[in-house]
Tab-separated table of C-alpha atoms in Angstrom:
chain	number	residue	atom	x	y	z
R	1	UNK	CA	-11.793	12.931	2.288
R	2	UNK	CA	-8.432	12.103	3.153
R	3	UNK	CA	-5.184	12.483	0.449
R	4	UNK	CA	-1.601	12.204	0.162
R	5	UNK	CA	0.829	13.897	-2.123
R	6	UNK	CA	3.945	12.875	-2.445
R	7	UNK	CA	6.215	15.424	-3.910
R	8	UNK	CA	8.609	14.123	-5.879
R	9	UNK	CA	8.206	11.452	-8.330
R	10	UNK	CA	11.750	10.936	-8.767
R	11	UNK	CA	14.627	11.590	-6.148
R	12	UNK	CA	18.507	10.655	-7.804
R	13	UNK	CA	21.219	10.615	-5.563
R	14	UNK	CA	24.277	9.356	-4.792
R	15	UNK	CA	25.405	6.563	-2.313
R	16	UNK	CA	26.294	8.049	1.174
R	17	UNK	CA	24.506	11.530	0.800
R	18	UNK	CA	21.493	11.922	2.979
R	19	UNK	CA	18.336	11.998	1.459
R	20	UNK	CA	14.105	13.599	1.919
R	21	UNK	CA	11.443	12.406	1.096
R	22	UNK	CA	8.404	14.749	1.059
R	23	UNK	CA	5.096	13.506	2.293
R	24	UNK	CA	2.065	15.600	2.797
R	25	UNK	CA	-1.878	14.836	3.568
R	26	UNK	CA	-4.966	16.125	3.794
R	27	UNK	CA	-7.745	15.005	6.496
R	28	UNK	CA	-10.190	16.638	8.381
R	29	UNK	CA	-9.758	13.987	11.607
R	30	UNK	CA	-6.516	12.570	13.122
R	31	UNK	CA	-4.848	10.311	11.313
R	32	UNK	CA	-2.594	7.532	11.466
R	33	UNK	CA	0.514	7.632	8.928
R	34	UNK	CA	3.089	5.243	7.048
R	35	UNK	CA	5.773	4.709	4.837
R	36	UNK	CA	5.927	1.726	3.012
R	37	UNK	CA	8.900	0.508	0.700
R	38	UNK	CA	8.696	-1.707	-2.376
R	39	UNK	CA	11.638	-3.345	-3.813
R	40	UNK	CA	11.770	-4.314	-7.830
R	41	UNK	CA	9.027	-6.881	-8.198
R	42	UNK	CA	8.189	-7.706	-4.744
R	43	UNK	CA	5.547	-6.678	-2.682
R	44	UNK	CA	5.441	-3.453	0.049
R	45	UNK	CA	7.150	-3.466	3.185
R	46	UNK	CA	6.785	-1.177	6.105
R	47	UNK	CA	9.219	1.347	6.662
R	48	UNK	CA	7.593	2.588	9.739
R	49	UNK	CA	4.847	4.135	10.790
R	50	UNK	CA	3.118	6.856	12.839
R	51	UNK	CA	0.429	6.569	15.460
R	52	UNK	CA	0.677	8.598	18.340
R	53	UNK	CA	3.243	10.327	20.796
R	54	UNK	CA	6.672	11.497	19.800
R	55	UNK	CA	6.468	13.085	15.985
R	56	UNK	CA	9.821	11.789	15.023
R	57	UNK	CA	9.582	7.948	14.200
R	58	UNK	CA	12.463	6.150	13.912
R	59	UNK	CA	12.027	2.415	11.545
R	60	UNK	CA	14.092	0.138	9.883
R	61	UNK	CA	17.284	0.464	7.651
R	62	UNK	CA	18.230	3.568	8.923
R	63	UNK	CA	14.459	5.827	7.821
R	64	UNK	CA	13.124	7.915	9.854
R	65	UNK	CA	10.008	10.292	9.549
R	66	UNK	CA	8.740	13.175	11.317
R	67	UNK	CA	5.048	13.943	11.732
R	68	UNK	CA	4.148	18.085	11.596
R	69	UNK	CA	0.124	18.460	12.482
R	70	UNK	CA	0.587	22.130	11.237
R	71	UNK	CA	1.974	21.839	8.065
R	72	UNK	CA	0.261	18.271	7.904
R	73	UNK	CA	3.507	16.620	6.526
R	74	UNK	CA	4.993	13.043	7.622
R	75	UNK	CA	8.760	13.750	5.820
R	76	UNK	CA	10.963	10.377	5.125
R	77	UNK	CA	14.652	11.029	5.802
R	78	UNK	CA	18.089	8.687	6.170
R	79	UNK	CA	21.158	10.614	6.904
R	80	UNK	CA	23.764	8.424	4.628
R	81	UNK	CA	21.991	6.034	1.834
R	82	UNK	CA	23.386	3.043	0.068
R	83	UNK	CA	22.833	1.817	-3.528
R	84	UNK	CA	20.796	-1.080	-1.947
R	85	UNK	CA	18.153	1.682	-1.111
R	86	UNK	CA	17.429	1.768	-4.216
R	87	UNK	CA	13.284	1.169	-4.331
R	88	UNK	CA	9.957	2.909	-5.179
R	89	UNK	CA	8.641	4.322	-1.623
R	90	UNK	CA	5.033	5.145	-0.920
R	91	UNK	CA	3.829	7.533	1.923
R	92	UNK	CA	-0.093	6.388	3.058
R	93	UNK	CA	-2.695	7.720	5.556
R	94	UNK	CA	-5.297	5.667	7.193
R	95	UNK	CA	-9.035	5.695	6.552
R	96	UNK	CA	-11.429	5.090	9.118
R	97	UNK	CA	-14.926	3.412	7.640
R	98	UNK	CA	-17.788	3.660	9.801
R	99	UNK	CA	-18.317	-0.140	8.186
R	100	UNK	CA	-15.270	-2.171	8.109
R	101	UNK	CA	-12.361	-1.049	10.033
R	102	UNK	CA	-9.383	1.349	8.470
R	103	UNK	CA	-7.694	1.124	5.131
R	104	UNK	CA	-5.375	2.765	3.659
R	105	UNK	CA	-4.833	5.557	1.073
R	106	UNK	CA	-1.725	5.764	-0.841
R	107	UNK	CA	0.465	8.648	-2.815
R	108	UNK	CA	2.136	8.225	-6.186
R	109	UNK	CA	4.924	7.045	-5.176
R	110	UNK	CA	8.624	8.110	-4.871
R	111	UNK	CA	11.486	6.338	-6.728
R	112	UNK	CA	14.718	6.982	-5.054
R	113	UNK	CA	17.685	5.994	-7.489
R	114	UNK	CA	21.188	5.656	-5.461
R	115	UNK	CA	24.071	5.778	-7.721
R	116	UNK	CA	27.623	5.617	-6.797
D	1	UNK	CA	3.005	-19.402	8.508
D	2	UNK	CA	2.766	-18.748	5.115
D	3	UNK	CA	1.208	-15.001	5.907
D	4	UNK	CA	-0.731	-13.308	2.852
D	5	UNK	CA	-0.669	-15.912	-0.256
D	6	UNK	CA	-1.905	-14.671	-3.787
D	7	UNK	CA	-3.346	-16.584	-6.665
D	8	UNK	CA	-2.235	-16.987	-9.745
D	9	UNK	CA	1.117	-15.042	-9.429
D	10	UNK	CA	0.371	-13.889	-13.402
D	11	UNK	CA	-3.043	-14.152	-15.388
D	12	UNK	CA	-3.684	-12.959	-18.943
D	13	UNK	CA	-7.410	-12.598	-19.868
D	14	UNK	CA	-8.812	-11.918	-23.291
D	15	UNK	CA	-11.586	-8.662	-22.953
D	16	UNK	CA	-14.444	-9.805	-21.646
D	17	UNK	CA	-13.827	-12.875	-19.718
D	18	UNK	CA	-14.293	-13.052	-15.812
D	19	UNK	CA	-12.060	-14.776	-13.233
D	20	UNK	CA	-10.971	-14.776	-9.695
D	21	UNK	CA	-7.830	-13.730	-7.628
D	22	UNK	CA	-7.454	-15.224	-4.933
D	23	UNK	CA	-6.206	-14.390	-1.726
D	24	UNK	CA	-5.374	-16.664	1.538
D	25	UNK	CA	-3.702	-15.444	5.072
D	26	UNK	CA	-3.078	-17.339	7.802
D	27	UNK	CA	-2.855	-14.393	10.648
D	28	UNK	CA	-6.063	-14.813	11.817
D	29	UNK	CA	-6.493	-11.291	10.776
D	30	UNK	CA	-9.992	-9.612	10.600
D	31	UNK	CA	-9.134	-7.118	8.294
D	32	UNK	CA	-8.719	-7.661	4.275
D	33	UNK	CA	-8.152	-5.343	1.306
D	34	UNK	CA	-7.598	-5.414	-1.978
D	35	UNK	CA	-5.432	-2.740	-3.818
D	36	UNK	CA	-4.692	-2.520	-7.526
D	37	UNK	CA	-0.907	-0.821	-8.490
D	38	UNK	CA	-0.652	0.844	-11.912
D	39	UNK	CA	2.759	3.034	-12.910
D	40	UNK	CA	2.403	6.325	-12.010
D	41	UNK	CA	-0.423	5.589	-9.814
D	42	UNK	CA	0.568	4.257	-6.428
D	43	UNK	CA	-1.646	1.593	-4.743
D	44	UNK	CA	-5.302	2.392	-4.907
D	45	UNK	CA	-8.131	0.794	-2.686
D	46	UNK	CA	-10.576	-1.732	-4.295
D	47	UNK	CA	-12.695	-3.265	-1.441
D	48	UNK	CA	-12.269	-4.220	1.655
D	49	UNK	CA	-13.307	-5.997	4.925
D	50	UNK	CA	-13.396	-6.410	8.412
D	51	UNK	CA	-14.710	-9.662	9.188
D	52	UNK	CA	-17.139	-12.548	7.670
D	53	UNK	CA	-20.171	-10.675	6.134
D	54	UNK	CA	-18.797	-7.320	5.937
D	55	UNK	CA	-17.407	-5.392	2.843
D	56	UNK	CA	-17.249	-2.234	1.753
D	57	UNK	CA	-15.731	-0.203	-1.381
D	58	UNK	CA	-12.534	1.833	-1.598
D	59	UNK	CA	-11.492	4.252	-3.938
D	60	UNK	CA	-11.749	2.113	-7.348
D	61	UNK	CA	-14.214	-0.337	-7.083
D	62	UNK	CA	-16.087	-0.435	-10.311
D	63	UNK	CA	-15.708	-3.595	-12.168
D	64	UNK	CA	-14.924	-5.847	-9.268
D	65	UNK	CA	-16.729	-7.769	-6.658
D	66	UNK	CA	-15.724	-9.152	-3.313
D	67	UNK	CA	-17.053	-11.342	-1.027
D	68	UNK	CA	-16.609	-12.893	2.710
D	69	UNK	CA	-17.121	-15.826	3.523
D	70	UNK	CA	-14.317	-17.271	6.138
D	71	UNK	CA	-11.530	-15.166	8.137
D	72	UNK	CA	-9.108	-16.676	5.632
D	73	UNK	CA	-9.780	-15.972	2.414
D	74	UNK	CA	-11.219	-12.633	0.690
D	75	UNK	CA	-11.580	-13.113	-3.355
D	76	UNK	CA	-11.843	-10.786	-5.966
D	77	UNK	CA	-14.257	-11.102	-8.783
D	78	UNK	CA	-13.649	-9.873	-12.516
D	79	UNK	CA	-16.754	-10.168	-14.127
D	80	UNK	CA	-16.369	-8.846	-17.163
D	81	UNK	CA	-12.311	-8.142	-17.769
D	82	UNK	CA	-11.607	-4.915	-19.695
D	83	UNK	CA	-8.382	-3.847	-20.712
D	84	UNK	CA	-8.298	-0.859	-18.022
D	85	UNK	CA	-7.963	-3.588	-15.650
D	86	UNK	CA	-4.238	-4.346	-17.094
D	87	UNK	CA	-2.358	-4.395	-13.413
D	88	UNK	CA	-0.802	-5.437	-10.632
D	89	UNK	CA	-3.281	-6.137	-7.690
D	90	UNK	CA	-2.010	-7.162	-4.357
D	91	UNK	CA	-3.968	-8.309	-0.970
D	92	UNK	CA	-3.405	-7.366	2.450
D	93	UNK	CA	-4.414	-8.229	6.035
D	94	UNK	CA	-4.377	-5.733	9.135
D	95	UNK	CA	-2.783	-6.659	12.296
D	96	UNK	CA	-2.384	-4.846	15.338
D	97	UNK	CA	-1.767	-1.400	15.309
D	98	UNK	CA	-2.801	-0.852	11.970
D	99	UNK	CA	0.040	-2.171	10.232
D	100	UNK	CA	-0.830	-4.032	6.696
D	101	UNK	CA	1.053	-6.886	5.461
D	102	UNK	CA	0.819	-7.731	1.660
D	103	UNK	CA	1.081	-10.416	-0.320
D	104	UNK	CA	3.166	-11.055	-3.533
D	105	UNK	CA	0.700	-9.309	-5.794
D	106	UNK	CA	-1.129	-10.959	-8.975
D	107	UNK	CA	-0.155	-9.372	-12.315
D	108	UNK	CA	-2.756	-9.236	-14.465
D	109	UNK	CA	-2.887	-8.586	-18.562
D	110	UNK	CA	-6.453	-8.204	-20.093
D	111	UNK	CA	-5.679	-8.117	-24.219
């Protein structure tokens, strides 16, 4: 069965530093992979995602992500952040059912805190 | 376009009483979930479907029931509300490729 793990619960830093966010999964079949950011009460919004082709996946506001098959990581990075970053970020993995189509499964969550 | 609409945008149920969320999208989508967000916990997978007639259970589905009826709508049942079932539950379509779009998200108390 597929997981995720993200690594960090909590990432503090401060505005204009760059910033990782570790990812990793677990599947025994290719997989298709996300990032997904949620504001303070208000629903998720795609950061970007991975499908196919070149592993480094650039999306919007300035993320970008890097697939590794071999360490089976999908790593969310932005080279300078802003306090407006501030959000709760989840990395997911799709599931194929033989059923119904794909879903998705979801890590814990990150909550990256930009101070000044 | 509205997109993914939720209903009721908060609920509070007393233990044992049953109700429905419900959830509307106007994408023409084929694919529906349902995902349930508790602290800590991320977003886990209730149910979901791919079309009129066709469900099928995600990670947490105990104590819920879905159903498909139309392309639009996909509702989820409480039958019996406990207070484990204290949350935030949000709905979400599928477009094309594989990208989900959610809705506002019901929060839900059950005392």
């Amino acid at each position: 069965a597929q997981s995720v793990t993200q690594l960090d619960s909590q990432v503090p830093v401060f505005e204009e530093a760059p910033v990782e966010l570790r990812c990793n999964y677990s599947s025994s079949v290719s997989v298709y992979l996300f990032w997904y950011v949620q504001y303070p009460n208000q629903g998720l919004q795609l950061l970007l995602k991975y499908l196919s082709g070149s592993t480094l996946v650039k999306g919007i506001n300035g993320f970008e992500a890097e697939f590794n098959k071999s360490q089976t990581s999908f790593h969310l990075r932005k080279p300078s952040v802003h306090i407006s970053d501030t959000a709760e970020y989840f990395c997911a993995v799709s599931v194929l059912s033989n059923q119904a189509g794909t879903a998705l499964i979801f890590g814990k969550g990150t909550t990256l805190s930009v101070s000044s | 376009n509205a997109g993914v609409t939720q209903t009721p945008k908060f609920q509070v149920l007393k233990t044992g009483q049953s109700m429905t969320l419900q959830c509307a999208q106007d994408m023409n989508h084929e694919y529906m979930s349902w995902y349930r967000q508790d602290p800590g916990m991320g977003l886990r997978l209730i149910h979901y479907s791919v079309g009129a007639g066709i469900t099928d259970q995600g990670e947490v589905p105990n104590g819920y029931n879905v159903s498909r009826s139309t392309t639009e709508d996909f509702p989820l049942r409480l039958l019996s509300a406990a207070p484990s079932q204290t949350s935030v539950y949000f709905c979400a379509t599928q477009g094309s490729p594989y990208e989900q779009y959610f809705g506002p998200g019901t929060r839900l108390t059950v005392t």
